[in-house]
Amino acid sequence: MKLRARRLVIGALSLVVFLPADTRGQSRKSTEKVRVTVPAKSLTFLPFYFGQSKGIFNEEAIDPELIVMRPPLGIVALEAGDVAYSAAPGVGMRAALKGAQLRVVTFVQTRLSFSLLGQPGMNEKRIKSVGVSGIGSTAHYAALAVMKRLGRGAAEDRVVYITTNTTAQSYTSLVGKVVDAAILTPPYTSMATLAGYVDLGDTFDVGDVQGGLVTTARRVQEERAQVKAVVRALVRTLEYISSHEDEVLDYLQRQFGLDRQVAAGSYGVIKRVFSMNGDIDDGLLKSVIERMKQDSKISEEIPAGRIVDLSVVREVQSDLKSKRK
């Protein structure tokens, strides 16, 4: 079974898209190539792309090869040893809960970035259909949360949630008037509001995990210096993104094809939902783990140390703080 899974992963890796990076200004310093799977070239994973473009990873002697791959397959590739890291902490944590020897070492996004956008003139009482990327997905969970805040979602409430497969298709469904409302993330949120669609609510205060960094427990133990270098590059990139708005907006325009207004609106959301130091609140982590256990029908007590290892990111924070003194 493991051999079959490994063949699947190797075959998949031969088909994935390797996205060229804007490498202007990168150092010529000798670097170590590491393979990282990311679910999409989207704003949730901006620190990976921006840090690569800015040369911050190179400054840490890391040359990340960013491979776009669906999260479940990315985790299989990680377990098989075909890649070194995954940027999908949620899927990684669920796998670890079921026994996979994986650890989340950094969290990039610890609040949900979803907004519910309705047709022009739409209000909460008139919503009969909502576009979500998938039933049971984080987007679906976010849509239910916003609808509940709007006083909707009771057992007798007749709201249909329509699967669109991707956030991009949710946006298309909204524009095409296929649905009354759709749950969106940046940049589609700003694109919709600027086009006149109604913002019905968001989940920016809802704690959860989206972007981050997952690796194997073995790598944390045996190749800690490499793990620390990758984490340090991510934390430095997060700090840079937080303090260089104009430069980030230029990058979003250039690399994501966004106009300035959409880029600015998206940046505003990023600042609200990203963990700018790569860490996560202990209380939030506990609640996320408990929710995942409930979803997976796991009743046994599982220590957080079997799922995450935050010692690396906290060492990095301490090192960076000392350098600033």
XYZ file of C-alpha atoms in Angstrom:
325
model
C 0.000 0.000 0.000
C 2.867 2.364 0.898
C 4.593 1.545 -2.437
C 1.398 2.363 -4.310
C 1.015 5.678 -2.435
C 4.641 6.541 -3.170
C 4.148 5.866 -6.903
C 1.059 8.107 -6.814
C 3.038 10.909 -5.207
C 5.981 10.613 -7.602
C 3.574 10.596 -10.536
C 1.776 13.632 -9.182
C 5.020 15.507 -8.646
C 5.862 15.031 -12.315
C 2.637 16.823 -13.260
C 2.547 19.728 -10.840
C 3.241 23.292 -11.846
C 6.562 24.775 -10.795
C 5.953 28.487 -10.617
C 8.823 30.786 -11.588
C 9.696 33.343 -8.967
C 10.602 36.979 -9.311
C 14.162 36.644 -7.998
C 15.440 40.164 -8.414
C 17.916 41.128 -5.764
C 18.448 37.608 -4.418
C 21.812 36.767 -2.897
C 24.362 34.531 -4.635
C 25.062 32.859 -1.305
C 25.218 29.042 -1.458
C 21.774 27.689 -0.646
C 20.091 24.377 0.117
C 17.129 23.493 -2.092
C 14.043 22.325 -0.210
C 10.739 21.247 -1.715
C 7.596 22.793 -0.238
C 4.033 21.988 -1.304
C 1.505 24.833 -1.228
C -2.232 24.361 -1.889
C -2.357 27.334 -4.285
C -0.555 30.482 -5.293
C -2.934 32.535 -3.183
C -2.654 35.299 -0.604
C -2.798 32.842 2.303
C 0.602 31.615 1.145
C 1.962 35.052 0.260
C 4.894 34.800 2.731
C 6.342 31.851 0.808
C 6.214 33.627 -2.545
C 7.110 37.096 -1.307
C 9.958 35.780 0.849
C 11.316 33.883 -2.134
C 11.028 36.929 -4.397
C 12.595 39.258 -1.835
C 15.544 36.929 -1.303
C 14.827 36.424 2.392
C 14.972 32.639 2.069
C 18.283 32.915 0.221
C 19.653 35.032 3.058
C 18.935 32.047 5.309
C 20.723 29.716 2.829
C 17.408 28.172 1.726
C 16.199 27.844 -1.872
C 12.507 26.854 -1.647
C 11.005 24.982 -4.580
C 7.301 25.828 -4.265
C 5.084 23.087 -5.673
C 1.344 23.642 -6.072
C -0.461 20.523 -4.874
C -3.769 19.681 -3.214
C -3.227 19.487 0.577
C -4.061 15.778 1.088
C -1.650 14.747 -1.664
C 0.944 17.177 -0.330
C 0.797 15.469 3.062
C 1.211 12.055 1.397
C 4.260 13.433 -0.430
C 5.634 14.743 2.857
C 5.193 11.411 4.622
C 6.785 9.601 1.668
C 9.844 11.850 1.824
C 9.326 13.304 -1.654
C 9.050 16.840 -0.259
C 10.450 18.419 2.900
C 7.557 20.662 3.933
C 3.868 21.395 3.414
C 2.168 24.772 3.835
C -1.156 23.164 4.853
C -1.203 22.971 8.677
C -4.859 21.980 8.989
C -4.506 18.795 6.943
C -1.168 18.091 8.594
C -2.671 18.377 12.083
C -5.535 16.038 11.187
C -3.037 13.487 9.859
C -0.951 13.800 13.037
C -4.059 13.238 15.163
C -4.460 9.915 13.359
C -0.870 8.876 14.007
C 1.202 10.444 11.236
C 4.657 11.493 12.450
C 4.205 15.123 11.415
C 4.601 18.392 13.274
C 3.383 21.910 12.530
C 6.324 24.204 13.267
C 4.929 27.586 12.199
C 1.515 29.191 11.739
C 1.124 31.882 9.083
C -2.616 32.512 9.356
C -4.525 31.985 12.608
C -7.824 33.713 11.822
C -10.206 33.017 8.973
C -10.108 35.441 6.042
C -13.597 34.713 4.681
C -16.321 37.257 3.935
C -19.900 36.641 2.825
C -20.708 38.740 -0.243
C -24.261 39.078 -1.517
C -25.856 40.264 -4.730
C -26.342 44.056 -4.996
C -29.228 45.011 -2.708
C -29.178 41.620 -0.960
C -29.920 41.401 2.771
C -29.680 38.518 5.232
C -33.409 37.702 5.097
C -33.439 37.123 1.344
C -30.510 34.699 1.098
C -31.618 31.316 -0.228
C -28.380 29.996 -1.751
C -24.722 30.375 -0.782
C -21.717 29.359 -2.852
C -18.911 27.587 -0.950
C -15.817 25.826 -2.259
C -16.910 22.521 -0.729
C -19.378 21.051 1.749
C -17.519 20.389 4.981
C -14.682 22.687 3.957
C -13.333 25.595 5.988
C -15.236 27.871 3.596
C -18.479 26.041 4.434
C -17.734 26.351 8.153
C -17.086 30.083 7.674
C -20.335 30.546 5.735
C -22.310 28.837 8.497
C -20.634 31.056 11.105
C -21.516 34.272 9.255
C -25.068 33.123 8.564
C -25.539 32.303 12.252
C -24.451 35.842 13.149
C -27.034 37.123 10.697
C -29.752 35.183 12.508
C -29.938 32.467 9.876
C -29.124 28.777 9.910
C -31.822 27.401 12.220
C -33.039 23.849 11.562
C -36.124 25.105 9.705
C -34.137 27.673 7.715
C -34.077 26.731 4.045
C -30.669 27.796 2.791
C -28.920 25.755 0.110
C -25.121 25.596 0.153
C -23.805 25.013 -3.349
C -20.375 23.470 -3.954
C -18.251 25.435 -6.420
C -14.910 23.575 -5.886
C -12.773 26.729 -5.606
C -13.071 30.252 -4.227
C -12.513 31.563 -7.743
C -15.577 29.610 -8.892
C -17.558 30.898 -5.910
C -16.787 34.413 -7.119
C -17.810 33.457 -10.665
C -21.070 31.988 -9.337
C -21.808 35.243 -7.528
C -21.079 37.392 -10.575
C -23.104 35.032 -12.773
C -26.066 35.286 -10.354
C -26.050 31.533 -9.802
C -26.125 32.125 -6.028
C -27.550 34.817 -3.767
C -24.290 35.036 -1.825
C -20.833 33.494 -1.787
C -18.125 33.047 0.800
C -14.925 34.640 -0.515
C -11.335 35.365 0.471
C -8.927 38.040 -0.811
C -8.477 39.175 -3.500
C -12.034 38.197 -4.501
C -13.492 40.002 -1.485
C -12.215 43.397 -2.634
C -13.013 42.641 -6.272
C -16.632 41.966 -5.306
C -17.092 44.958 -2.995
C -15.586 47.339 -5.552
C -18.017 45.919 -8.130
C -21.004 46.721 -5.905
C -21.668 43.400 -4.179
C -22.810 43.627 -0.554
C -20.494 42.677 2.310
C -22.772 40.776 4.706
C -20.171 39.842 7.308
C -16.765 38.274 7.844
C -14.831 35.814 10.008
C -11.710 37.886 10.657
C -12.140 37.375 14.407
C -12.681 33.608 14.152
C -9.581 31.709 15.223
C -8.520 28.808 13.016
C -5.484 27.656 11.071
C -4.974 28.081 7.346
C -1.398 28.771 6.202
C 1.636 27.481 8.069
C 4.532 25.044 7.848
C 4.415 21.289 8.437
C 7.295 18.834 8.369
C 8.131 15.412 9.759
C 9.026 14.793 13.384
C 12.234 13.182 12.124
C 13.296 16.330 10.285
C 12.686 18.490 13.360
C 14.951 16.199 15.369
C 17.648 15.363 12.822
C 17.729 18.454 10.583
C 16.778 21.106 13.083
C 19.175 23.697 11.623
C 17.407 23.494 8.261
C 13.957 23.661 9.858
C 15.039 26.672 11.879
C 16.369 28.413 8.757
C 13.071 27.916 6.904
C 11.056 29.093 9.907
C 13.320 32.110 10.382
C 12.851 33.075 6.720
C 9.067 32.858 7.117
C 9.004 34.900 10.332
C 11.277 37.556 8.825
C 9.032 37.675 5.748
C 5.917 38.083 7.895
C 7.547 40.966 9.755
C 8.589 42.566 6.464
C 5.090 42.239 5.005
C 3.665 43.898 8.105
C 5.915 46.962 7.852
C 6.304 47.543 4.088
C 2.793 48.096 2.751
C 3.696 49.964 -0.450
C 6.256 47.359 -1.473
C 3.807 44.527 -0.811
C 1.101 46.303 -2.833
C 3.549 46.667 -5.727
C 4.287 42.950 -5.506
C 0.585 42.025 -5.442
C 0.000 44.146 -8.517
C 2.970 42.656 -10.340
C 2.771 38.989 -9.339
C -0.964 38.506 -8.693
C -2.262 40.892 -11.360
C -4.348 42.947 -8.928
C -5.212 46.591 -9.386
C -4.108 48.928 -6.620
C -7.486 49.176 -4.859
C -7.976 45.409 -4.780
C -4.396 44.928 -3.584
C -4.884 47.497 -0.808
C -8.125 45.889 0.376
C -6.496 42.459 0.353
C -3.495 43.744 2.302
C -5.850 45.120 4.952
C -7.351 41.663 5.449
C -3.901 40.047 5.562
C -2.857 42.346 8.389
C -5.905 41.247 10.398
C -5.645 37.488 9.943
C -1.925 36.692 9.652
C 0.156 35.692 12.661
C 2.971 38.174 12.132
C 5.363 36.258 14.396
C 4.584 32.738 13.134
C 3.159 31.625 16.491
C -0.305 30.738 17.782
C -2.096 31.425 21.050
C -2.095 28.346 23.287
C -5.828 28.633 23.971
C -6.647 28.858 20.273
C -4.401 25.895 19.496
C -6.192 23.806 22.106
C -9.635 24.719 20.738
C -8.571 23.933 17.154
C -7.238 20.530 18.203
C -10.429 19.746 20.140
C -12.587 20.680 17.154
C -10.487 18.480 14.862
C -10.802 15.584 17.313
C -14.578 15.979 17.357
C -14.708 16.077 13.553
C -12.586 12.912 13.375
C -14.513 11.230 16.236
C -11.350 10.868 18.322
C -12.067 10.633 22.052
C -8.625 9.805 23.454
C -6.450 12.483 25.002
C -3.718 13.526 22.571
C -0.958 15.869 23.750
C -0.340 18.927 21.585
C 3.308 17.863 21.303
C 2.254 15.019 19.013
C 0.795 17.530 16.572
C 2.847 20.723 16.806
C 6.387 21.687 17.808
C 6.558 25.401 18.466
C 9.999 25.285 20.059
C 11.642 26.200 16.754
C 9.563 29.302 16.033
C 9.950 30.469 19.620
C 13.732 30.066 19.381
C 13.625 32.114 16.176
C 11.578 34.837 17.872
C 14.102 34.993 20.710
C 17.056 35.128 18.298
C 15.515 37.920 16.229
C 14.626 39.885 19.347
C 18.217 39.624 20.607
C 19.596 40.856 17.279
C 17.422 43.972 17.441
C 18.847 45.026 20.810
